[in-house]
Short mmCIF file of C-alpha atoms in Angstrom, two decimals:
data_model
loop_
_atom_site.label_atom_id
_atom_site.label_comp_id
_atom_site.label_asym_id
_atom_site.label_seq_id
_atom_site.Cartn_x
_atom_site.Cartn_y
_atom_site.Cartn_z
CA MET A 18 73.23 -38.51 -107.12
CA ILE A 19 74.88 -36.89 -104.16
CA ASP A 20 76.82 -34.69 -106.55
CA VAL A 21 73.59 -33.33 -107.99
CA PHE A 22 72.21 -32.70 -104.51
CA ILE A 23 75.36 -30.86 -103.45
CA ASP A 24 75.22 -28.80 -106.66
CA VAL A 25 71.59 -27.82 -106.08
CA THR A 26 72.17 -26.95 -102.43
CA LEU A 27 75.26 -24.86 -103.15
CA LEU A 28 73.43 -23.05 -105.94
CA ALA A 29 70.51 -22.33 -103.61
CA PHE A 30 72.92 -20.90 -101.01
CA LEU A 31 74.50 -18.84 -103.79
CA ALA A 32 71.12 -17.39 -104.76
CA ILE A 33 70.24 -16.63 -101.12
CA THR A 34 73.57 -14.88 -100.64
CA ALA A 35 73.14 -12.84 -103.83
CA VAL A 36 69.65 -11.67 -102.85
CA ALA A 37 70.89 -10.78 -99.38
CA ILE A 38 73.77 -8.78 -100.85
CA VAL A 39 71.35 -6.81 -102.98
CA ARG A 40 68.91 -6.18 -100.12
CA MET A 41 71.38 -5.24 -97.38
CA THR A 42 72.62 -1.74 -96.60
CA ASN A 43 75.38 -2.54 -94.09
CA LEU A 44 78.57 -2.39 -96.15
CA PHE A 45 80.65 -4.54 -93.81
CA ALA A 46 78.07 -7.34 -93.89
CA ILE A 47 77.95 -7.08 -97.67
CA VAL A 48 81.72 -7.56 -97.89
CA MET A 49 81.46 -10.60 -95.60
CA LEU A 50 78.73 -12.00 -97.82
CA PHE A 51 80.94 -11.39 -100.86
CA GLY A 52 83.51 -13.64 -99.21
CA ILE A 53 80.89 -16.33 -98.59
CA PHE A 54 79.74 -15.97 -102.20
CA SER A 55 83.28 -16.56 -103.41
CA PHE A 56 83.71 -19.61 -101.20
CA LEU A 57 80.45 -21.05 -102.53
CA SER A 58 81.51 -20.40 -106.12
CA ALA A 59 84.86 -22.05 -105.46
CA ALA A 60 83.16 -25.09 -103.95
CA MET A 61 80.91 -25.35 -107.00
CA PHE A 62 83.94 -25.16 -109.29
CA VAL A 63 85.59 -27.96 -107.31
CA VAL A 64 82.46 -30.11 -107.57
CA MET A 65 82.44 -29.51 -111.35
CA ASP A 66 86.14 -30.49 -111.60
CA ALA A 67 87.47 -27.05 -112.54
CA VAL A 68 90.08 -27.06 -109.83
CA ASP A 69 92.28 -24.29 -111.18
CA VAL A 70 89.35 -21.88 -111.54
CA ALA A 71 88.28 -22.80 -108.02
CA PHE A 72 91.73 -22.07 -106.69
CA THR A 73 91.79 -18.66 -108.35
CA GLU A 74 88.29 -17.89 -107.08
CA ALA A 75 89.18 -18.76 -103.50
CA ALA A 76 92.47 -16.88 -103.52
CA VAL A 77 91.28 -13.74 -105.29
CA GLY A 78 87.57 -13.66 -104.47
CA ALA A 79 87.49 -14.85 -100.90
CA GLY A 80 90.96 -13.80 -99.85
CA ILE A 81 92.30 -10.70 -101.52
CA SER A 82 89.21 -8.88 -102.73
CA THR A 83 87.50 -9.16 -99.32
CA VAL A 84 90.49 -7.51 -97.67
CA LEU A 85 90.74 -4.87 -100.39
CA MET A 86 87.05 -4.00 -100.10
CA LEU A 87 87.33 -3.71 -96.31
CA ALA A 88 90.34 -1.43 -96.71
CA THR A 89 88.34 0.67 -99.15
CA ILE A 90 85.47 0.91 -96.67
CA ALA A 91 87.91 2.01 -93.97
CA LEU A 92 89.20 4.76 -96.27
CA THR A 93 85.90 6.02 -97.68
CA LYS A 94 83.64 5.75 -94.63
CA ASP A 95 82.96 9.46 -94.50
CA GLN A 96 81.22 9.55 -97.84
CA ASN A 97 78.88 6.73 -96.88
CA GLU A 98 75.28 7.69 -96.41
CA LYS A 99 71.90 6.08 -96.58
CA GLN A 100 70.54 6.14 -100.06
CA SER A 101 66.89 6.72 -100.53
CA ARG A 102 64.99 3.87 -102.10
CA SER A 103 62.51 6.03 -103.91
CA HIS A 104 64.12 5.75 -107.34
CA ARG A 105 62.21 3.95 -110.03
CA SER A 106 63.51 0.41 -110.41
CA TRP A 107 61.29 -0.94 -113.16
CA LEU A 108 63.51 -0.02 -116.09
CA PRO A 109 66.71 -1.59 -114.66
CA LEU A 110 64.68 -4.66 -113.66
CA ALA A 111 63.32 -5.02 -117.20
CA VAL A 112 66.81 -4.63 -118.69
CA VAL A 113 68.21 -7.24 -116.32
CA ILE A 114 65.39 -9.68 -117.05
CA VAL A 115 65.78 -9.28 -120.82
CA THR A 116 69.56 -9.72 -120.59
CA GLY A 117 69.21 -12.76 -118.37
CA ALA A 118 66.63 -14.30 -120.73
CA ALA A 119 69.01 -13.72 -123.66
CA LEU A 120 71.84 -15.39 -121.76
CA VAL A 121 69.65 -18.38 -120.84
CA TYR A 122 68.58 -18.60 -124.48
CA GLY A 123 72.24 -18.56 -125.45
CA THR A 124 73.04 -21.48 -123.15
CA LEU A 125 70.59 -23.67 -125.08
CA ASP A 126 73.15 -24.03 -127.88
CA ILE A 127 76.00 -24.90 -125.55
CA PRO A 128 76.91 -28.62 -125.47
CA ALA A 129 76.02 -30.50 -122.31
CA PHE A 130 78.40 -30.57 -119.34
CA GLY A 131 81.17 -33.07 -120.04
CA ASP A 132 79.96 -33.83 -123.57
CA PRO A 133 82.81 -35.64 -125.40
CA GLU A 134 81.51 -34.36 -128.74
CA ALA A 135 81.86 -30.72 -127.70
CA PRO A 136 84.07 -28.61 -129.99
CA ALA A 137 86.29 -27.65 -127.07
CA GLN A 138 87.26 -31.29 -126.62
CA MET A 139 87.73 -32.23 -130.28
CA TYR A 140 90.84 -30.42 -131.51
CA VAL A 141 93.66 -29.57 -129.10
CA ALA A 142 92.40 -31.31 -125.97
CA PRO A 143 93.25 -34.85 -127.19
CA TYR A 144 96.73 -33.64 -128.10
CA TYR A 145 97.24 -32.30 -124.56
CA LEU A 146 95.77 -35.41 -122.99
CA GLU A 147 98.00 -37.77 -124.98
CA ARG A 148 101.26 -35.85 -125.14
CA SER A 149 101.46 -33.64 -122.04
CA ILE A 150 103.07 -36.26 -119.78
CA ALA A 151 105.70 -37.11 -122.37
CA GLU A 152 106.41 -33.51 -123.32
CA THR A 153 106.29 -31.73 -119.99
CA GLY A 154 106.33 -34.37 -117.26
CA VAL A 155 103.56 -32.60 -115.30
CA PRO A 156 100.93 -35.06 -114.00
CA ASN A 157 98.03 -32.58 -114.05
CA VAL A 158 97.02 -31.64 -117.59
CA VAL A 159 95.61 -28.25 -116.62
CA THR A 160 98.83 -27.34 -114.85
CA ALA A 161 100.82 -28.52 -117.86
CA VAL A 162 98.79 -26.27 -120.18
CA LEU A 163 98.96 -23.28 -117.86
CA ALA A 164 102.59 -23.49 -116.86
CA SER A 165 104.26 -25.09 -119.85
CA TYR A 166 102.31 -24.79 -123.12
CA ARG A 167 101.02 -21.33 -122.29
CA GLY A 168 103.83 -20.32 -119.98
CA PHE A 169 104.39 -16.89 -121.51
CA ASP A 170 100.67 -16.16 -121.36
CA THR A 171 100.62 -17.02 -117.67
CA LEU A 172 103.75 -14.92 -117.14
CA GLY A 173 101.98 -11.95 -118.73
CA GLU A 174 98.97 -12.45 -116.45
CA VAL A 175 101.21 -12.58 -113.41
CA VAL A 176 102.89 -9.34 -114.47
CA VAL A 177 99.49 -7.66 -114.84
CA VAL A 178 98.31 -8.87 -111.42
CA PHE A 179 101.59 -7.86 -109.80
CA THR A 180 101.38 -4.36 -111.28
CA ALA A 181 97.79 -3.99 -110.13
CA GLY A 182 98.78 -5.15 -106.63
CA ILE A 183 101.57 -2.56 -106.45
CA ALA A 184 99.18 0.17 -107.57
CA VAL A 185 96.57 -0.80 -104.96
CA LEU A 186 99.21 -0.93 -102.22
CA LEU A 187 100.38 2.55 -103.20
CA LEU A 188 96.81 3.83 -103.00
CA ILE A 189 95.82 2.12 -99.74
CA GLY A 190 99.03 1.81 -97.77
CA GLY A 191 100.43 5.31 -98.14
CA LYS A 192 98.54 7.01 -95.31
CA ARG A 193 100.91 6.61 -92.38
CA GLN A 194 101.18 10.26 -91.36
CA LYS A 195 97.56 11.21 -91.68
CA SER A 196 96.10 8.15 -90.04
CA ASN A 197 95.93 9.58 -86.51
CA THR A 198 93.95 12.64 -87.52
CA ARG A 199 91.58 10.49 -89.50
CA LYS A 200 90.97 8.26 -86.52
CA ASN A 201 90.13 11.20 -84.29
CA GLU A 202 87.56 12.36 -86.77
CA LYS A 203 85.91 8.99 -86.73
CA LYS A 204 85.46 8.56 -83.02
CA ARG A 205 81.81 9.43 -83.32
CA LYS A 206 81.04 6.12 -84.99
CA MET B 18 79.10 -42.74 -94.62
CA TYR B 19 80.67 -40.00 -96.74
CA ILE B 20 77.23 -39.14 -98.10
CA ALA B 21 75.91 -38.63 -94.56
CA ALA B 22 78.96 -36.53 -93.73
CA SER B 23 78.45 -34.31 -96.76
CA LEU B 24 74.76 -33.89 -95.93
CA ALA B 25 75.65 -32.86 -92.38
CA ILE B 26 78.18 -30.37 -93.71
CA LEU B 27 75.54 -28.91 -96.02
CA VAL B 28 73.15 -28.47 -93.08
CA THR B 29 75.93 -26.73 -91.16
CA LEU B 30 76.56 -24.49 -94.15
CA GLY B 31 72.92 -23.44 -94.05
CA LEU B 32 73.09 -22.62 -90.34
CA VAL B 33 76.29 -20.61 -90.79
CA LEU B 34 74.79 -18.76 -93.73
CA ALA B 35 71.80 -17.85 -91.57
CA ARG B 36 74.16 -16.49 -88.90
CA ALA B 37 76.03 -14.46 -91.52
CA LEU B 38 72.77 -13.02 -92.81
CA MET B 39 71.29 -12.15 -89.41
CA GLY B 40 74.43 -11.59 -87.35
CA PRO B 41 73.78 -8.58 -85.15
CA THR B 42 77.42 -7.61 -84.60
CA VAL B 43 80.54 -7.46 -86.74
CA TYR B 44 82.16 -10.33 -84.90
CA ASP B 45 79.21 -12.65 -85.58
CA ARG B 46 79.75 -12.12 -89.27
CA ILE B 47 83.52 -12.61 -89.04
CA ALA B 48 83.02 -15.86 -87.14
CA ALA B 49 80.42 -16.87 -89.71
CA ILE B 50 82.73 -16.34 -92.68
CA ASN B 51 85.57 -18.13 -90.91
CA MET B 52 83.29 -21.08 -90.12
CA PHE B 53 81.96 -21.00 -93.68
CA GLY B 54 85.45 -21.35 -95.12
CA THR B 55 86.18 -24.20 -92.73
CA LYS B 56 83.01 -26.00 -93.78
CA ILE B 57 83.88 -25.56 -97.45
CA VAL B 58 87.29 -27.11 -96.70
CA LEU B 59 85.58 -30.06 -95.01
CA LEU B 60 83.11 -30.41 -97.87
CA ILE B 61 85.91 -30.53 -100.43
CA ALA B 62 87.78 -33.09 -98.34
CA VAL B 63 84.68 -35.30 -98.08
CA LEU B 64 84.10 -34.89 -101.80
CA ALA B 65 87.68 -35.97 -102.43
CA PHE B 66 87.03 -39.25 -100.66
CA LEU B 67 83.54 -39.56 -102.14
CA SER B 68 84.73 -39.30 -105.73
CA ARG B 69 88.20 -40.81 -105.06
CA ARG B 70 90.02 -37.78 -106.40
CA THR B 71 92.54 -37.45 -103.62
CA ASP B 72 94.29 -34.54 -105.32
CA LEU B 73 91.42 -32.37 -104.09
CA LEU B 74 92.92 -32.64 -100.61
CA ASP B 75 95.67 -30.26 -101.68
CA ILE B 76 93.01 -27.76 -102.74
CA ALA B 77 91.35 -28.12 -99.34
CA LEU B 78 94.66 -27.39 -97.60
CA VAL B 79 95.20 -24.26 -99.69
CA TYR B 80 91.65 -23.11 -98.88
CA ALA B 81 92.34 -23.51 -95.18
CA LEU B 82 95.46 -21.35 -95.50
CA ILE B 83 93.63 -18.65 -97.48
CA ASN B 84 90.77 -18.68 -94.97
CA PHE B 85 93.12 -18.26 -92.01
CA ILE B 86 95.12 -15.43 -93.58
CA GLY B 87 91.98 -13.67 -94.74
CA VAL B 88 90.35 -13.74 -91.31
CA VAL B 89 93.53 -12.46 -89.67
CA ALA B 90 93.64 -9.59 -92.15
CA VAL B 91 89.95 -8.78 -91.57
CA MET B 92 90.40 -8.77 -87.80
CA LYS B 93 93.45 -6.51 -88.05
CA LEU B 94 91.52 -4.15 -90.25
CA VAL B 95 88.47 -4.09 -87.98
CA VAL B 96 90.46 -3.48 -84.80
CA HIS B 97 93.04 -1.01 -86.11
CA GLY B 98 91.34 0.51 -89.13
CA ASN B 99 94.38 -0.04 -91.36
CA PHE B 100 97.07 -2.55 -92.19
CA HIS B 101 100.17 -0.66 -91.10
CA SER B 102 99.56 0.05 -87.42
CA THR B 103 101.72 -2.05 -85.17
CA GLY B 104 99.18 -2.70 -82.45
CA ASP B 105 100.97 -1.10 -79.46
CA GLU B 106 99.19 2.21 -79.95
CA ASN B 107 95.91 2.07 -78.10
CA SER B 108 93.77 3.36 -80.92
CA LYS B 109 90.79 1.10 -81.18
CA SER B 110 88.87 2.53 -84.05
CA VAL B 111 86.21 0.10 -85.02
CA GLU B 112 85.23 1.69 -88.28
CA VAL B 113 82.30 -0.45 -89.18
CA ASP B 114 78.68 -0.27 -88.26
CA GLN B 115 77.62 -2.52 -85.47
CA GLY B 116 74.11 -2.95 -86.79
#
């Protein structure tokens, strides 16, 4: 009962945050709201027992991407200008509504949350549940799958993320000499 | 008792979200996101006791660490404008809109 109430409340906060992100024009506030959005998503993942997804969401969404977006704002502030709201928004709205209706229609075929008859829990999941302790010795099944059964897959993901991090650091962090002149230009703010 | 605690935390989340939405200055919003992360940590901890999954407490601890590091990084970026200034140069370039 209380789980359902927490789910509904968190989802309502999520919707409020999303609408506010769309309506706002202050980029810094939008980045802060992105962080709040990520924390809310992570809390919902925890409530729905997807702890590893929640951990990734909190680390990447609320932690790293907030900082990266702020760094991007600090670098590209000069090109920021108020955009006129006179463009016609009916066509994008119609496309979004049709796409969302198609997605909602698609969810009708999905098995219910936690359904034991779902295809995802019929084939390999019982094998992992029964054998993972004996084969890997890791108490958490998700961690056993991620780090042991699919260890090379996870290693590949880590390599990709590490490479992307190096590239972003090269783009953002390599402005030591020019930083003073940039700051003097921005004193008018 | 845990149900009442989780309800109180949800109410606090609503108040903090309102401050983050309205927040006239930059520092209101930074305080709001910091408080929001703290409340999410508390909510997860209460949920851990509510559903007797005590392994969620580790997740709450990691969230607290991420929240702290993230807020420190945001403050450094707001005050200095970049990540690689040491802080002894007196260049206070607040690069974000105050409105």
